[in-house]
Amino acid sequence: MPEIKTIGVLTAGGDAPGMNACIRAVTRVARHHDIRVLGVEHGFTGLMAGDYTELIRSSVSNIIQRGGTILKSARTPEFHTPEGRKKAYDCMRAAGMDGLVVIGGDGTASAGGIFCAEFDIPVVGCPGTIDNDLFGTDHTIGFDTAINTALESIDKIRDTADAFERTFYIEVMGRTSGFIALDVGLSCGAEFIAIPENQTSLDELLKIFKNQRSTKRSNMIIVAEGDDAGGAFKLAEKVKEHTGIDYRVAILGHVQRGGSPTARDRILASKLGAAAVEALVNGQSNIMTGEVNGKLSLTPFTEAAEKKKPVDTILFELTKVLAE
Ligand code: F6P
């Protein structure tokens, strides 16, 4: 088992609150093992450009509470080409890198799997994305913060929806998944949640409006951006065509990507960052760290990226009962 003397760490894809806590844990645990750490700027773009800066213990002081990523992030289509990956490999070898920790979502996991299949530098991942759509972990780093940030905004919208007796359609992030919408929908007391994992039934939504108590005047409808109804505006218009119910729409957007990470995200990020370094030290590679039922889990990159994590449909059904 080759000794690990120098590792790189990078953040890629959509940034997520908690990525800095993860970078901090990777750096501090690696230094604890006398392993040199190279911070890679701008994700896989920087990996191919040799954009590396040494990180020492003090480099990651005072960042655990910060959103975003001190290493910046990027989406790098070029890394999905053999030439791009070879360029990265050559830069890594030239810098003396014996291992790499990648912090990101499903795109990062899939890129890590392809790289490991072609080259002999071990790579271990940490699931950093607000979407929570990675298989092999109950929660991804950033998800808890994102749902609490969204909830804070939605509670404010509820005040004006009640005051003006209006129906609001609120669109949340999640790309092609509905994890954010489901958790936020239940916790904000939504009347209905539209998620990509469930065919959105207009009839079901119309029935909810039809069967409401006559005294009920305001509604909160949570719509995942990837929903098959085509997003909040389209769904709102469809309902209005059938019911005449006026509406307002709020697209929460990138506010869900920022903010100081919650304690839960900081703890998860610290545990998984540490686990990634330990895995490299133990000679492991081509895996994404995660936590399942409170226990550390190690999932092959391709499985983490490709296997579909099921949504908790109980939340979906419970929302309907609780909202009646
Ligand atoms: O993957 C995280 C995410 O925030 C998704 O929820 C969202 O659809 C996407 O990134 C937005 O990408 P960008 O920041 O490139 O607009």
mmCIF file of C-alpha atoms in Angstrom, residues 36-177:
data_model
loop_
_atom_site.group_PDB
_atom_site.id
_atom_site.type_symbol
_atom_site.label_atom_id
_atom_site.label_comp_id
_atom_site.label_asym_id
_atom_site.label_seq_id
_atom_site.Cartn_x
_atom_site.Cartn_y
_atom_site.Cartn_z
ATOM 1 C CA ARG A 36 0.708 17.678 3.173
ATOM 2 C CA VAL A 37 -2.480 19.234 1.800
ATOM 3 C CA LEU A 38 -2.910 21.066 -1.503
ATOM 4 C CA GLY A 39 -6.098 23.088 -1.870
ATOM 5 C CA VAL A 40 -7.293 22.933 -5.494
ATOM 6 C CA GLU A 41 -9.014 26.124 -6.677
ATOM 7 C CA HIS A 42 -12.183 26.034 -8.847
ATOM 8 C CA GLY A 43 -12.852 22.297 -8.728
ATOM 9 C CA PHE A 44 -11.756 20.082 -11.607
ATOM 10 C CA THR A 45 -10.897 23.170 -13.685
ATOM 11 C CA GLY A 46 -8.156 23.989 -11.193
ATOM 12 C CA LEU A 47 -7.121 20.342 -10.977
ATOM 13 C CA MET A 48 -6.343 20.374 -14.717
ATOM 14 C CA ALA A 49 -4.574 23.748 -14.486
ATOM 15 C CA GLY A 50 -2.359 22.882 -11.498
ATOM 16 C CA ASP A 51 -4.099 25.670 -9.557
ATOM 17 C CA TYR A 52 -2.927 24.408 -6.140
ATOM 18 C CA THR A 53 -2.139 26.196 -2.863
ATOM 19 C CA GLU A 54 -0.765 24.467 0.219
ATOM 20 C CA LEU A 55 -3.187 24.377 3.155
ATOM 21 C CA ILE A 56 -1.823 24.269 6.687
ATOM 22 C CA ARG A 57 -3.776 24.136 9.946
ATOM 23 C CA SER A 58 -4.102 27.916 10.125
ATOM 24 C CA SER A 59 -5.302 28.127 6.487
ATOM 25 C CA VAL A 60 -8.669 26.758 7.578
ATOM 26 C CA SER A 61 -9.113 28.814 10.734
ATOM 27 C CA ASN A 62 -12.389 30.684 11.131
ATOM 28 C CA ILE A 63 -14.158 29.040 8.174
ATOM 29 C CA ILE A 64 -16.333 26.381 9.835
ATOM 30 C CA GLN A 65 -19.194 28.885 10.122
ATOM 31 C CA ARG A 66 -18.908 30.226 6.544
ATOM 32 C CA GLY A 67 -21.143 29.256 3.633
ATOM 33 C CA GLY A 68 -19.725 28.818 0.147
ATOM 34 C CA THR A 69 -16.228 27.374 -0.347
ATOM 35 C CA ILE A 70 -12.834 29.030 0.181
ATOM 36 C CA LEU A 71 -11.551 26.868 -2.717
ATOM 37 C CA LYS A 72 -14.274 28.167 -5.065
ATOM 38 C CA SER A 73 -16.155 25.721 -7.268
ATOM 39 C CA ALA A 74 -16.965 25.200 -10.938
ATOM 40 C CA ARG A 75 -18.678 22.915 -13.400
ATOM 41 C CA THR A 76 -15.989 21.496 -15.710
ATOM 42 C CA PRO A 77 -17.243 19.760 -18.888
ATOM 43 C CA GLU A 78 -13.615 19.378 -20.085
ATOM 44 C CA PHE A 79 -12.940 16.950 -17.226
ATOM 45 C CA HIS A 80 -15.459 14.624 -18.878
ATOM 46 C CA THR A 81 -12.966 14.153 -21.734
ATOM 47 C CA PRO A 82 -10.000 11.728 -21.610
ATOM 48 C CA GLU A 83 -7.656 14.596 -22.521
ATOM 49 C CA GLY A 84 -8.926 16.707 -19.640
ATOM 50 C CA ARG A 85 -8.512 13.902 -17.133
ATOM 51 C CA LYS A 86 -4.976 13.133 -18.423
ATOM 52 C CA LYS A 87 -4.089 16.823 -18.031
ATOM 53 C CA ALA A 88 -5.303 16.686 -14.426
ATOM 54 C CA TYR A 89 -3.397 13.462 -13.736
ATOM 55 C CA ASP A 90 -0.140 14.927 -15.057
ATOM 56 C CA CYS A 91 -0.583 18.074 -12.928
ATOM 57 C CA MET A 92 -1.355 15.983 -9.847
ATOM 58 C CA ARG A 93 1.722 13.826 -10.356
ATOM 59 C CA ALA A 94 3.916 16.894 -10.996
ATOM 60 C CA ALA A 95 2.715 18.345 -7.706
ATOM 61 C CA GLY A 96 3.490 15.066 -5.890
ATOM 62 C CA MET A 97 -0.163 14.341 -5.106
ATOM 63 C CA ASP A 98 -0.702 10.769 -3.802
ATOM 64 C CA GLY A 99 -4.430 11.102 -3.216
ATOM 65 C CA LEU A 100 -7.422 13.403 -3.694
ATOM 66 C CA VAL A 101 -10.556 14.287 -1.728
ATOM 67 C CA VAL A 102 -13.419 15.598 -3.863
ATOM 68 C CA ILE A 103 -16.376 17.380 -2.214
ATOM 69 C CA GLY A 104 -19.445 17.643 -4.427
ATOM 70 C CA GLY A 105 -22.640 16.098 -5.762
ATOM 71 C CA ASP A 106 -23.572 13.422 -8.267
ATOM 72 C CA GLY A 107 -21.537 15.005 -11.072
ATOM 73 C CA THR A 108 -18.465 14.946 -8.835
ATOM 74 C CA ALA A 109 -19.072 11.318 -7.851
ATOM 75 C CA SER A 110 -19.415 10.285 -11.469
ATOM 76 C CA ALA A 111 -16.254 12.206 -12.484
ATOM 77 C CA GLY A 112 -14.383 10.596 -9.577
ATOM 78 C CA GLY A 113 -15.445 7.134 -10.689
ATOM 79 C CA ILE A 114 -14.275 7.678 -14.269
ATOM 80 C CA PHE A 115 -10.931 9.111 -13.096
ATOM 81 C CA CYS A 116 -10.325 6.146 -10.749
ATOM 82 C CA ALA A 117 -10.987 3.734 -13.593
ATOM 83 C CA GLU A 118 -8.271 5.380 -15.708
ATOM 84 C CA PHE A 119 -5.582 6.443 -13.240
ATOM 85 C CA ASP A 120 -3.781 5.104 -10.166
ATOM 86 C CA ILE A 121 -4.139 8.103 -7.844
ATOM 87 C CA PRO A 122 -6.708 7.195 -5.129
ATOM 88 C CA VAL A 123 -9.771 9.443 -4.876
ATOM 89 C CA VAL A 124 -12.356 9.588 -2.056
ATOM 90 C CA GLY A 125 -15.442 11.806 -2.045
ATOM 91 C CA CYS A 126 -17.631 13.703 0.431
ATOM 92 C CA PRO A 127 -21.290 14.300 -0.587
ATOM 93 C CA GLY A 128 -21.571 18.092 -0.812
ATOM 94 C CA THR A 129 -24.792 19.320 -2.398
ATOM 95 C CA ILE A 130 -27.988 20.938 -1.123
ATOM 96 C CA ASP A 131 -30.054 18.560 -3.320
ATOM 97 C CA ASN A 132 -29.565 15.480 -1.092
ATOM 98 C CA ASP A 133 -29.863 13.379 -4.262
ATOM 99 C CA LEU A 134 -26.796 11.182 -3.702
ATOM 100 C CA PHE A 135 -27.252 7.477 -3.048
ATOM 101 C CA GLY A 136 -25.378 6.022 -0.051
ATOM 102 C CA THR A 137 -26.025 8.744 2.509
ATOM 103 C CA ASP A 138 -29.169 9.785 4.378
ATOM 104 C CA HIS A 139 -28.189 13.425 4.074
ATOM 105 C CA THR A 140 -25.690 15.362 1.979
ATOM 106 C CA ILE A 141 -23.643 18.256 3.310
ATOM 107 C CA GLY A 142 -25.677 21.434 2.812
ATOM 108 C CA PHE A 143 -29.142 19.879 2.733
ATOM 109 C CA ASP A 144 -30.061 20.677 6.365
ATOM 110 C CA THR A 145 -28.975 24.291 5.966
ATOM 111 C CA ALA A 146 -30.824 24.672 2.654
ATOM 112 C CA ILE A 147 -34.140 23.399 4.010
ATOM 113 C CA ASN A 148 -33.890 25.653 7.066
ATOM 114 C CA THR A 149 -33.025 28.657 4.889
ATOM 115 C CA ALA A 150 -35.974 27.916 2.603
ATOM 116 C CA LEU A 151 -38.266 27.402 5.590
ATOM 117 C CA GLU A 152 -37.305 30.763 7.089
ATOM 118 C CA SER A 153 -38.333 32.500 3.845
ATOM 119 C CA ILE A 154 -41.539 30.482 3.476
ATOM 120 C CA ASP A 155 -42.662 31.260 7.021
ATOM 121 C CA LYS A 156 -42.353 34.947 6.095
ATOM 122 C CA ILE A 157 -44.411 34.378 2.931
ATOM 123 C CA ARG A 158 -47.061 32.645 5.039
ATOM 124 C CA ASP A 159 -47.539 35.883 7.017
ATOM 125 C CA THR A 160 -48.493 37.867 3.921
ATOM 126 C CA ALA A 161 -50.450 34.959 2.387
ATOM 127 C CA ASP A 162 -52.582 34.939 5.528
ATOM 128 C CA ALA A 163 -52.874 38.720 5.733
ATOM 129 C CA PHE A 164 -53.951 39.043 2.101
ATOM 130 C CA GLU A 165 -55.762 35.688 1.957
ATOM 131 C CA ARG A 166 -53.744 34.602 -1.034
ATOM 132 C CA THR A 167 -52.513 31.330 -2.561
ATOM 133 C CA PHE A 168 -48.729 31.185 -2.989
ATOM 134 C CA TYR A 169 -46.750 28.784 -5.175
ATOM 135 C CA ILE A 170 -43.200 28.597 -3.886
ATOM 136 C CA GLU A 171 -40.519 27.026 -6.076
ATOM 137 C CA VAL A 172 -37.508 25.418 -4.361
ATOM 138 C CA MET A 173 -34.259 23.979 -5.721
ATOM 139 C CA GLY A 174 -33.275 20.323 -5.992
ATOM 140 C CA ARG A 175 -32.557 19.977 -9.710
ATOM 141 C CA THR A 176 -34.269 16.690 -10.650
ATOM 142 C CA SER A 177 -35.068 15.637 -7.078
#
